[in-house]
PDB file of C-alpha atoms in Angstrom:
ATOM      1  CA  UNK A   1     -26.928 -21.114   7.913  1.00  0.00           C
ATOM      2  CA  UNK A   2     -27.445 -21.667  11.936  1.00  0.00           C
ATOM      3  CA  UNK A   3     -23.694 -22.417  12.165  1.00  0.00           C
ATOM      4  CA  UNK A   4     -23.112 -18.849  10.740  1.00  0.00           C
ATOM      5  CA  UNK A   5     -25.680 -17.043  12.904  1.00  0.00           C
ATOM      6  CA  UNK A   6     -24.213 -18.657  15.909  1.00  0.00           C
ATOM      7  CA  UNK A   7     -20.863 -17.222  15.332  1.00  0.00           C
ATOM      8  CA  UNK A   8     -22.152 -13.649  15.192  1.00  0.00           C
ATOM      9  CA  UNK A   9     -22.146 -11.820  18.570  1.00  0.00           C
ATOM     10  CA  UNK A  10     -25.248 -10.395  18.794  1.00  0.00           C
ATOM     11  CA  UNK A  11     -27.755  -9.208  21.619  1.00  0.00           C
ATOM     12  CA  UNK A  12     -30.901 -11.284  21.817  1.00  0.00           C
ATOM     13  CA  UNK A  13     -32.813  -8.478  20.605  1.00  0.00           C
ATOM     14  CA  UNK A  14     -30.964  -8.107  17.553  1.00  0.00           C
ATOM     15  CA  UNK A  15     -30.966 -11.882  16.707  1.00  0.00           C
ATOM     16  CA  UNK A  16     -34.486 -11.388  14.886  1.00  0.00           C
ATOM     17  CA  UNK A  17     -33.244  -8.814  12.608  1.00  0.00           C
ATOM     18  CA  UNK A  18     -30.217 -10.637  11.740  1.00  0.00           C
ATOM     19  CA  UNK A  19     -32.151 -13.617  10.978  1.00  0.00           C
ATOM     20  CA  UNK A  20     -34.481 -11.837   8.634  1.00  0.00           C
ATOM     21  CA  UNK A  21     -31.876 -10.653   6.796  1.00  0.00           C
ATOM     22  CA  UNK A  22     -29.795 -13.802   6.478  1.00  0.00           C
ATOM     23  CA  UNK A  23     -33.060 -15.463   5.423  1.00  0.00           C
ATOM     24  CA  UNK A  24     -33.664 -13.525   2.411  1.00  0.00           C
ATOM     25  CA  UNK A  25     -30.639 -15.471   0.809  1.00  0.00           C
ATOM     26  CA  UNK A  26     -33.220 -18.156   0.368  1.00  0.00           C
ATOM     27  CA  UNK A  27     -36.045 -15.943  -0.891  1.00  0.00           C
ATOM     28  CA  UNK A  28     -37.654 -16.210  -4.170  1.00  0.00           C
ATOM     29  CA  UNK A  29     -39.129 -13.550  -6.439  1.00  0.00           C
ATOM     30  CA  UNK A  30     -37.156 -10.638  -4.778  1.00  0.00           C
ATOM     31  CA  UNK A  31     -33.621  -9.138  -5.234  1.00  0.00           C
ATOM     32  CA  UNK A  32     -31.856 -11.809  -3.105  1.00  0.00           C
ATOM     33  CA  UNK A  33     -28.531 -11.677  -1.145  1.00  0.00           C
ATOM     34  CA  UNK A  34     -26.389 -14.303  -2.314  1.00  0.00           C
ATOM     35  CA  UNK A  35     -25.451 -16.782   0.396  1.00  0.00           C
ATOM     36  CA  UNK A  36     -21.638 -16.574  -0.533  1.00  0.00           C
ATOM     37  CA  UNK A  37     -21.744 -12.891   0.247  1.00  0.00           C
ATOM     38  CA  UNK A  38     -23.068 -13.881   3.699  1.00  0.00           C
ATOM     39  CA  UNK A  39     -20.385 -16.258   4.078  1.00  0.00           C
ATOM     40  CA  UNK A  40     -17.598 -14.286   3.029  1.00  0.00           C
ATOM     41  CA  UNK A  41     -18.504 -11.299   5.458  1.00  0.00           C
ATOM     42  CA  UNK A  42     -19.259 -13.483   8.538  1.00  0.00           C
ATOM     43  CA  UNK A  43     -15.886 -15.205   8.177  1.00  0.00           C
ATOM     44  CA  UNK A  44     -14.340 -11.816   9.181  1.00  0.00           C
ATOM     45  CA  UNK A  45     -17.183 -10.691  11.560  1.00  0.00           C
ATOM     46  CA  UNK A  46     -16.392 -10.123  15.013  1.00  0.00           C
ATOM     47  CA  UNK A  47     -18.800  -7.501  16.350  1.00  0.00           C
ATOM     48  CA  UNK A  48     -22.491  -7.101  14.920  1.00  0.00           C
ATOM     49  CA  UNK A  49     -25.063  -4.373  15.407  1.00  0.00           C
ATOM     50  CA  UNK A  50     -28.704  -4.602  13.932  1.00  0.00           C
ATOM     51  CA  UNK A  51     -31.298  -1.988  13.384  1.00  0.00           C
ATOM     52  CA  UNK A  52     -34.478  -1.553  11.755  1.00  0.00           C
ATOM     53  CA  UNK A  53     -37.023   1.135  11.149  1.00  0.00           C
ATOM     54  CA  UNK A  54     -40.234   1.532   9.271  1.00  0.00           C
ATOM     55  CA  UNK A  55     -41.876   4.608   7.356  1.00  0.00           C
ATOM     56  CA  UNK A  56     -45.120   5.271   5.580  1.00  0.00           C
ATOM     57  CA  UNK A  57     -45.790   7.926   3.343  1.00  0.00           C
ATOM     58  CA  UNK A  58     -44.004   9.744   0.513  1.00  0.00           C
ATOM     59  CA  UNK A  59     -40.075   9.083   0.441  1.00  0.00           C
ATOM     60  CA  UNK A  60     -40.731   6.185   3.124  1.00  0.00           C
ATOM     61  CA  UNK A  61     -37.330   4.100   1.928  1.00  0.00           C
ATOM     62  CA  UNK A  62     -35.069   6.935   2.344  1.00  0.00           C
ATOM     63  CA  UNK A  63     -36.735   8.136   5.525  1.00  0.00           C
ATOM     64  CA  UNK A  64     -36.605   4.635   7.188  1.00  0.00           C
ATOM     65  CA  UNK A  65     -32.867   4.328   6.090  1.00  0.00           C
ATOM     66  CA  UNK A  66     -32.118   7.720   7.460  1.00  0.00           C
ATOM     67  CA  UNK A  67     -33.725   6.332  10.809  1.00  0.00           C
ATOM     68  CA  UNK A  68     -31.576   3.395  10.748  1.00  0.00           C
ATOM     69  CA  UNK A  69     -28.246   5.316  10.077  1.00  0.00           C
ATOM     70  CA  UNK A  70     -28.999   7.471  12.760  1.00  0.00           C
ATOM     71  CA  UNK A  71     -29.161   4.336  15.325  1.00  0.00           C
ATOM     72  CA  UNK A  72     -25.964   2.864  14.055  1.00  0.00           C
ATOM     73  CA  UNK A  73     -22.937   3.069  16.151  1.00  0.00           C
ATOM     74  CA  UNK A  74     -19.425   4.215  14.871  1.00  0.00           C
ATOM     75  CA  UNK A  75     -20.282   4.341  11.374  1.00  0.00           C
ATOM     76  CA  UNK A  76     -16.622   5.068  10.270  1.00  0.00           C
ATOM     77  CA  UNK A  77     -15.586   1.520  11.904  1.00  0.00           C
ATOM     78  CA  UNK A  78     -18.312  -0.539   9.945  1.00  0.00           C
ATOM     79  CA  UNK A  79     -16.310  -2.839   7.347  1.00  0.00           C
ATOM     80  CA  UNK A  80     -19.722  -4.892   6.075  1.00  0.00           C
ATOM     81  CA  UNK A  81     -23.280  -4.198   5.970  1.00  0.00           C
ATOM     82  CA  UNK A  82     -26.366  -6.316   4.974  1.00  0.00           C
ATOM     83  CA  UNK A  83     -29.426  -4.406   4.146  1.00  0.00           C
ATOM     84  CA  UNK A  84     -33.038  -5.580   3.753  1.00  0.00           C
ATOM     85  CA  UNK A  85     -35.947  -3.692   2.482  1.00  0.00           C
ATOM     86  CA  UNK A  86     -39.346  -4.826   2.915  1.00  0.00           C
ATOM     87  CA  UNK A  87     -41.637  -2.914   0.563  1.00  0.00           C
ATOM     88  CA  UNK A  88     -44.504  -3.332  -2.024  1.00  0.00           C
ATOM     89  CA  UNK A  89     -43.083  -4.559  -5.507  1.00  0.00           C
ATOM     90  CA  UNK A  90     -44.280  -1.299  -7.339  1.00  0.00           C
ATOM     91  CA  UNK A  91     -41.463   0.780  -5.425  1.00  0.00           C
ATOM     92  CA  UNK A  92     -39.240   2.076  -7.949  1.00  0.00           C
ATOM     93  CA  UNK A  93     -35.519   0.849  -7.877  1.00  0.00           C
ATOM     94  CA  UNK A  94     -34.419   4.674  -7.878  1.00  0.00           C
ATOM     95  CA  UNK A  95     -35.892   5.113  -4.418  1.00  0.00           C
ATOM     96  CA  UNK A  96     -33.567   2.031  -3.200  1.00  0.00           C
ATOM     97  CA  UNK A  97     -30.795   3.741  -4.773  1.00  0.00           C
ATOM     98  CA  UNK A  98     -31.605   6.997  -3.040  1.00  0.00           C
ATOM     99  CA  UNK A  99     -31.768   5.208   0.223  1.00  0.00           C
ATOM    100  CA  UNK A 100     -28.406   2.992  -0.277  1.00  0.00           C
ATOM    101  CA  UNK A 101     -26.719   6.406  -1.136  1.00  0.00           C
ATOM    102  CA  UNK A 102     -27.798   7.660   2.434  1.00  0.00           C
ATOM    103  CA  UNK A 103     -25.923   4.524   4.009  1.00  0.00           C
ATOM    104  CA  UNK A 104     -23.022   4.662   1.537  1.00  0.00           C
ATOM    105  CA  UNK A 105     -22.323   8.323   2.223  1.00  0.00           C
ATOM    106  CA  UNK A 106     -21.733   7.531   5.916  1.00  0.00           C
ATOM    107  CA  UNK A 107     -19.740   4.694   5.577  1.00  0.00           C
ATOM    108  CA  UNK A 108     -15.883   4.082   5.027  1.00  0.00           C
ATOM    109  CA  UNK A 109     -15.294   4.024   1.160  1.00  0.00           C
ATOM    110  CA  UNK A 110     -13.894   0.397   1.586  1.00  0.00           C
ATOM    111  CA  UNK A 111     -17.105  -0.990   3.572  1.00  0.00           C
ATOM    112  CA  UNK A 112     -18.846  -3.867   1.890  1.00  0.00           C
ATOM    113  CA  UNK A 113     -22.557  -3.265   1.337  1.00  0.00           C
ATOM    114  CA  UNK A 114     -24.803  -6.087   0.376  1.00  0.00           C
ATOM    115  CA  UNK A 115     -28.529  -5.621   0.071  1.00  0.00           C
ATOM    116  CA  UNK A 116     -31.667  -7.386  -0.694  1.00  0.00           C
ATOM    117  CA  UNK A 117     -35.380  -6.848  -1.037  1.00  0.00           C
ATOM    118  CA  UNK A 118     -38.637  -8.830   0.038  1.00  0.00           C
ATOM    119  CA  UNK A 119     -41.593  -7.610  -1.988  1.00  0.00           C
ATOM    120  CA  UNK A 120     -44.828  -8.093  -0.509  1.00  0.00           C
ATOM    121  CA  UNK A 121     -48.103  -7.251  -2.300  1.00  0.00           C
ATOM    122  CA  UNK A 122     -49.997  -6.813   0.796  1.00  0.00           C
ATOM    123  CA  UNK A 123     -47.933  -3.859   1.838  1.00  0.00           C
ATOM    124  CA  UNK A 124     -49.236  -0.431   1.201  1.00  0.00           C
ATOM    125  CA  UNK A 125     -47.198   1.098  -1.637  1.00  0.00           C
ATOM    126  CA  UNK A 126     -46.073   3.873   0.712  1.00  0.00           C
ATOM    127  CA  UNK A 127     -44.846   1.883   3.330  1.00  0.00           C
ATOM    128  CA  UNK A 128     -41.172   0.421   3.848  1.00  0.00           C
ATOM    129  CA  UNK A 129     -39.092  -1.293   6.637  1.00  0.00           C
ATOM    130  CA  UNK A 130     -35.423  -1.340   6.490  1.00  0.00           C
ATOM    131  CA  UNK A 131     -33.490  -3.715   8.350  1.00  0.00           C
ATOM    132  CA  UNK A 132     -29.554  -3.475   8.542  1.00  0.00           C
ATOM    133  CA  UNK A 133     -27.001  -5.723   9.937  1.00  0.00           C
ATOM    134  CA  UNK A 134     -23.359  -4.046  10.402  1.00  0.00           C
ATOM    135  CA  UNK A 135     -20.167  -5.637  11.227  1.00  0.00           C
ATOM    136  CA  UNK A 136     -17.223  -3.635  12.873  1.00  0.00           C
ATOM    137  CA  UNK A 137     -13.487  -3.813  12.891  1.00  0.00           C
TER     138      UNK A 137
END
């Protein structure tokens, strides 16, 4: 895993976001990112960007995703994206789908999107954090 992380060109401040996303490949009891998906994307990665946002209240997940999308550079040049959702386990999958639609509607139709969740019962049911690691052409 560390060798793969070292191959990504990221600023120091974005390293923590990237690590949190890659680390959910090892998580249990969550919707996880498959390590093979990570390997496949990182083989062709040259430039990466990492962004995160958090929200509380109604529609926290789509609002956080909208914030993240607004921070990403050159959406049309993104070839792959990893998304991590941190949320309470009672959050509906429908909310996740809505958030993913926000991202998907901004990307090229050929962009590969992989997501996973980390469910934490200690989080408020109306809180969400979205972290995105994107790779460019």
